[in-house]
Amino acid sequence: MARRDEPTAETMPTLTPAAFHILLALASGERHGYGIMQDVATLTEGRMRLGPGTLYRSIGRLLDDGLIAEAEERPDPALDDERRRYYRLTEQGRRAASTEAARLATLVRAAEARQLLDGPGARTAPEVAR
């Protein structure tokens, strides 16, 4: 049972696409901002690219909301730029990402049921008039 102050699936707000992608990137381990940007581009096969403004504005909100935290341990400055900040996913962030993934999976199932996705029997999107 969730504590009173912890968000539940019903009370947790929907994450922005940028926030969800950042949480997803951090689910596999700590990363610095540029590393997050690269991972998001890789995970989305280049369909989503986070610019620095969107990235750091989203990171600020995620930090404020307790969904991510700045990593306590830093790489050796001789091996990395000491100005870089590394971020990690918190337990609350992991729950938020999991809740959002479940919400999106429900939407994908609805799209499949309405034959909106490519595949046998799927409807194709109408041509857009130019």
PDB file of C-alpha atoms in Angstrom:
ATOM      1  CA  MET A   1       0.000   0.000   0.000  1.00  0.00           C
ATOM      2  CA  ALA A   2       1.332   3.437  -0.907  1.00  0.00           C
ATOM      3  CA  ARG A   3       2.093   5.922   1.838  1.00  0.00           C
ATOM      4  CA  ARG A   4      -0.151   8.965   1.961  1.00  0.00           C
ATOM      5  CA  ASP A   5       2.471  11.313   0.509  1.00  0.00           C
ATOM      6  CA  GLU A   6       3.530   8.968  -2.325  1.00  0.00           C
ATOM      7  CA  PRO A   7       1.760   9.340  -5.656  1.00  0.00           C
ATOM      8  CA  THR A   8      -0.198   6.374  -6.950  1.00  0.00           C
ATOM      9  CA  ALA A   9      -1.044   5.413 -10.520  1.00  0.00           C
ATOM     10  CA  GLU A  10      -4.300   7.338 -10.103  1.00  0.00           C
ATOM     11  CA  THR A  11      -2.744  10.496  -8.644  1.00  0.00           C
ATOM     12  CA  MET A  12       0.522  10.631 -10.582  1.00  0.00           C
ATOM     13  CA  PRO A  13       0.391  13.200 -13.385  1.00  0.00           C
ATOM     14  CA  THR A  14       1.128  12.118 -16.944  1.00  0.00           C
ATOM     15  CA  LEU A  15       4.769  12.726 -17.770  1.00  0.00           C
ATOM     16  CA  THR A  16       5.770  14.890 -20.701  1.00  0.00           C
ATOM     17  CA  PRO A  17       7.426  12.936 -23.517  1.00  0.00           C
ATOM     18  CA  ALA A  18      10.772  14.561 -22.661  1.00  0.00           C
ATOM     19  CA  ALA A  19      10.478  13.634 -18.970  1.00  0.00           C
ATOM     20  CA  PHE A  20       9.499  10.040 -19.778  1.00  0.00           C
ATOM     21  CA  HIS A  21      12.422   9.665 -22.189  1.00  0.00           C
ATOM     22  CA  ILE A  22      14.841  11.044 -19.581  1.00  0.00           C
ATOM     23  CA  LEU A  23      13.546   8.599 -16.955  1.00  0.00           C
ATOM     24  CA  LEU A  24      13.810   5.780 -19.477  1.00  0.00           C
ATOM     25  CA  ALA A  25      17.412   6.745 -20.283  1.00  0.00           C
ATOM     26  CA  LEU A  26      18.292   6.773 -16.567  1.00  0.00           C
ATOM     27  CA  ALA A  27      16.619   3.396 -15.943  1.00  0.00           C
ATOM     28  CA  SER A  28      19.768   1.663 -17.193  1.00  0.00           C
ATOM     29  CA  GLY A  29      22.147   3.701 -15.035  1.00  0.00           C
ATOM     30  CA  GLU A  30      23.561   7.102 -14.195  1.00  0.00           C
ATOM     31  CA  ARG A  31      24.175   9.521 -17.033  1.00  0.00           C
ATOM     32  CA  HIS A  32      25.199  13.123 -17.567  1.00  0.00           C
ATOM     33  CA  GLY A  33      23.080  15.471 -19.680  1.00  0.00           C
ATOM     34  CA  TYR A  34      24.806  14.820 -22.991  1.00  0.00           C
ATOM     35  CA  GLY A  35      24.673  11.074 -22.328  1.00  0.00           C
ATOM     36  CA  ILE A  36      20.913  11.346 -21.741  1.00  0.00           C
ATOM     37  CA  MET A  37      20.524  13.244 -25.033  1.00  0.00           C
ATOM     38  CA  GLN A  38      22.455  10.531 -26.886  1.00  0.00           C
ATOM     39  CA  ASP A  39      20.504   7.705 -25.250  1.00  0.00           C
ATOM     40  CA  VAL A  40      17.144   9.280 -26.078  1.00  0.00           C
ATOM     41  CA  ALA A  41      18.192   9.666 -29.724  1.00  0.00           C
ATOM     42  CA  THR A  42      19.314   6.015 -29.782  1.00  0.00           C
ATOM     43  CA  LEU A  43      16.188   4.676 -28.038  1.00  0.00           C
ATOM     44  CA  THR A  44      13.917   6.540 -30.453  1.00  0.00           C
ATOM     45  CA  GLU A  45      16.024   5.710 -33.509  1.00  0.00           C
ATOM     46  CA  GLY A  46      16.595   9.437 -33.996  1.00  0.00           C
ATOM     47  CA  ARG A  47      12.896  10.370 -34.009  1.00  0.00           C
ATOM     48  CA  MET A  48      13.266  12.395 -30.817  1.00  0.00           C
ATOM     49  CA  ARG A  49      16.154  14.676 -30.065  1.00  0.00           C
ATOM     50  CA  LEU A  50      16.226  16.665 -26.859  1.00  0.00           C
ATOM     51  CA  GLY A  51      17.741  20.115 -27.207  1.00  0.00           C
ATOM     52  CA  PRO A  52      19.703  21.533 -24.273  1.00  0.00           C
ATOM     53  CA  GLY A  53      16.867  23.873 -23.201  1.00  0.00           C
ATOM     54  CA  THR A  54      14.262  21.097 -23.093  1.00  0.00           C
ATOM     55  CA  LEU A  55      16.693  18.669 -21.486  1.00  0.00           C
ATOM     56  CA  TYR A  56      17.834  20.885 -18.626  1.00  0.00           C
ATOM     57  CA  ARG A  57      14.399  22.399 -18.005  1.00  0.00           C
ATOM     58  CA  SER A  58      13.004  18.846 -17.750  1.00  0.00           C
ATOM     59  CA  ILE A  59      15.886  17.725 -15.537  1.00  0.00           C
ATOM     60  CA  GLY A  60      15.178  20.664 -13.214  1.00  0.00           C
ATOM     61  CA  ARG A  61      11.523  19.666 -12.905  1.00  0.00           C
ATOM     62  CA  LEU A  62      12.388  15.997 -12.385  1.00  0.00           C
ATOM     63  CA  LEU A  63      14.865  16.977  -9.648  1.00  0.00           C
ATOM     64  CA  ASP A  64      12.244  19.216  -7.986  1.00  0.00           C
ATOM     65  CA  ASP A  65       9.672  16.398  -8.146  1.00  0.00           C
ATOM     66  CA  GLY A  66      12.102  13.875  -6.647  1.00  0.00           C
ATOM     67  CA  LEU A  67      11.972  11.612  -9.704  1.00  0.00           C
ATOM     68  CA  ILE A  68      15.712  11.897 -10.302  1.00  0.00           C
ATOM     69  CA  ALA A  69      18.642  12.931  -8.114  1.00  0.00           C
ATOM     70  CA  GLU A  70      22.127  14.149  -8.774  1.00  0.00           C
ATOM     71  CA  ALA A  71      24.535  11.242  -8.409  1.00  0.00           C
ATOM     72  CA  GLU A  72      26.698  11.415  -5.308  1.00  0.00           C
ATOM     73  CA  GLU A  73      29.746   9.670  -6.757  1.00  0.00           C
ATOM     74  CA  ARG A  74      31.626  11.346  -9.573  1.00  0.00           C
ATOM     75  CA  PRO A  75      34.051   9.822 -12.068  1.00  0.00           C
ATOM     76  CA  ASP A  76      37.702  10.634 -11.632  1.00  0.00           C
ATOM     77  CA  PRO A  77      38.171  14.222 -12.946  1.00  0.00           C
ATOM     78  CA  ALA A  78      41.153  12.961 -14.958  1.00  0.00           C
ATOM     79  CA  LEU A  79      38.745  10.667 -16.851  1.00  0.00           C
ATOM     80  CA  ASP A  80      35.802  13.057 -17.188  1.00  0.00           C
ATOM     81  CA  ASP A  81      34.928  16.750 -17.275  1.00  0.00           C
ATOM     82  CA  GLU A  82      34.432  17.835 -13.664  1.00  0.00           C
ATOM     83  CA  ARG A  83      31.695  20.277 -14.714  1.00  0.00           C
ATOM     84  CA  ARG A  84      29.397  17.445 -15.754  1.00  0.00           C
ATOM     85  CA  ARG A  85      26.552  16.573 -13.442  1.00  0.00           C
ATOM     86  CA  TYR A  86      25.439  12.957 -13.348  1.00  0.00           C
ATOM     87  CA  TYR A  87      21.844  11.996 -12.630  1.00  0.00           C
ATOM     88  CA  ARG A  88      20.216   8.828 -11.369  1.00  0.00           C
ATOM     89  CA  LEU A  89      16.671   7.546 -11.210  1.00  0.00           C
ATOM     90  CA  THR A  90      15.047   7.529  -7.756  1.00  0.00           C
ATOM     91  CA  GLU A  91      12.584   4.865  -6.630  1.00  0.00           C
ATOM     92  CA  GLN A  92       9.770   7.383  -7.080  1.00  0.00           C
ATOM     93  CA  GLY A  93      11.097   8.080 -10.590  1.00  0.00           C
ATOM     94  CA  ARG A  94      11.170   4.357 -11.365  1.00  0.00           C
ATOM     95  CA  ARG A  95       7.523   4.086 -10.248  1.00  0.00           C
ATOM     96  CA  ALA A  96       6.579   7.145 -12.331  1.00  0.00           C
ATOM     97  CA  ALA A  97       8.280   5.699 -15.422  1.00  0.00           C
ATOM     98  CA  SER A  98       6.624   2.326 -14.849  1.00  0.00           C
ATOM     99  CA  THR A  99       3.203   3.965 -14.451  1.00  0.00           C
ATOM    100  CA  GLU A 100       3.714   5.988 -17.632  1.00  0.00           C
ATOM    101  CA  ALA A 101       4.888   2.909 -19.563  1.00  0.00           C
ATOM    102  CA  ALA A 102       1.735   1.046 -18.470  1.00  0.00           C
ATOM    103  CA  ARG A 103      -0.428   4.013 -19.518  1.00  0.00           C
ATOM    104  CA  LEU A 104       1.237   4.106 -22.927  1.00  0.00           C
ATOM    105  CA  ALA A 105       0.886   0.331 -23.334  1.00  0.00           C
ATOM    106  CA  THR A 106      -2.854   0.703 -22.718  1.00  0.00           C
ATOM    107  CA  LEU A 107      -3.012   3.350 -25.454  1.00  0.00           C
ATOM    108  CA  VAL A 108      -1.090   1.111 -27.861  1.00  0.00           C
ATOM    109  CA  ARG A 109      -3.539  -1.739 -27.209  1.00  0.00           C
ATOM    110  CA  ALA A 110      -6.422   0.658 -27.937  1.00  0.00           C
ATOM    111  CA  ALA A 111      -4.730   1.756 -31.178  1.00  0.00           C
ATOM    112  CA  GLU A 112      -4.254  -1.890 -32.167  1.00  0.00           C
ATOM    113  CA  ALA A 113      -7.897  -2.667 -31.387  1.00  0.00           C
ATOM    114  CA  ARG A 114      -8.958   0.183 -33.644  1.00  0.00           C
ATOM    115  CA  GLN A 115      -6.551  -0.975 -36.326  1.00  0.00           C
ATOM    116  CA  LEU A 116      -4.486   2.186 -36.280  1.00  0.00           C
ATOM    117  CA  LEU A 117      -1.101   0.482 -36.318  1.00  0.00           C
ATOM    118  CA  ASP A 118       0.621  -1.037 -39.333  1.00  0.00           C
ATOM    119  CA  GLY A 119      -0.121  -4.692 -39.834  1.00  0.00           C
ATOM    120  CA  PRO A 120      -2.679  -7.006 -41.365  1.00  0.00           C
ATOM    121  CA  GLY A 121      -6.040  -5.305 -41.623  1.00  0.00           C
ATOM    122  CA  ALA A 122      -4.732  -1.959 -40.377  1.00  0.00           C
ATOM    123  CA  ARG A 123      -6.216   1.170 -41.828  1.00  0.00           C
ATOM    124  CA  THR A 124      -3.803   3.512 -43.490  1.00  0.00           C
ATOM    125  CA  ALA A 125      -3.763   7.186 -42.704  1.00  0.00           C
ATOM    126  CA  PRO A 126      -5.423   9.310 -45.377  1.00  0.00           C
ATOM    127  CA  GLU A 127      -3.189  11.438 -47.564  1.00  0.00           C
ATOM    128  CA  VAL A 128      -2.902  15.006 -46.384  1.00  0.00           C
ATOM    129  CA  ALA A 129      -4.021  17.496 -49.014  1.00  0.00           C
ATOM    130  CA  ARG A 130      -1.290  19.851 -50.065  1.00  0.00           C
TER     131      ARG A 130
END
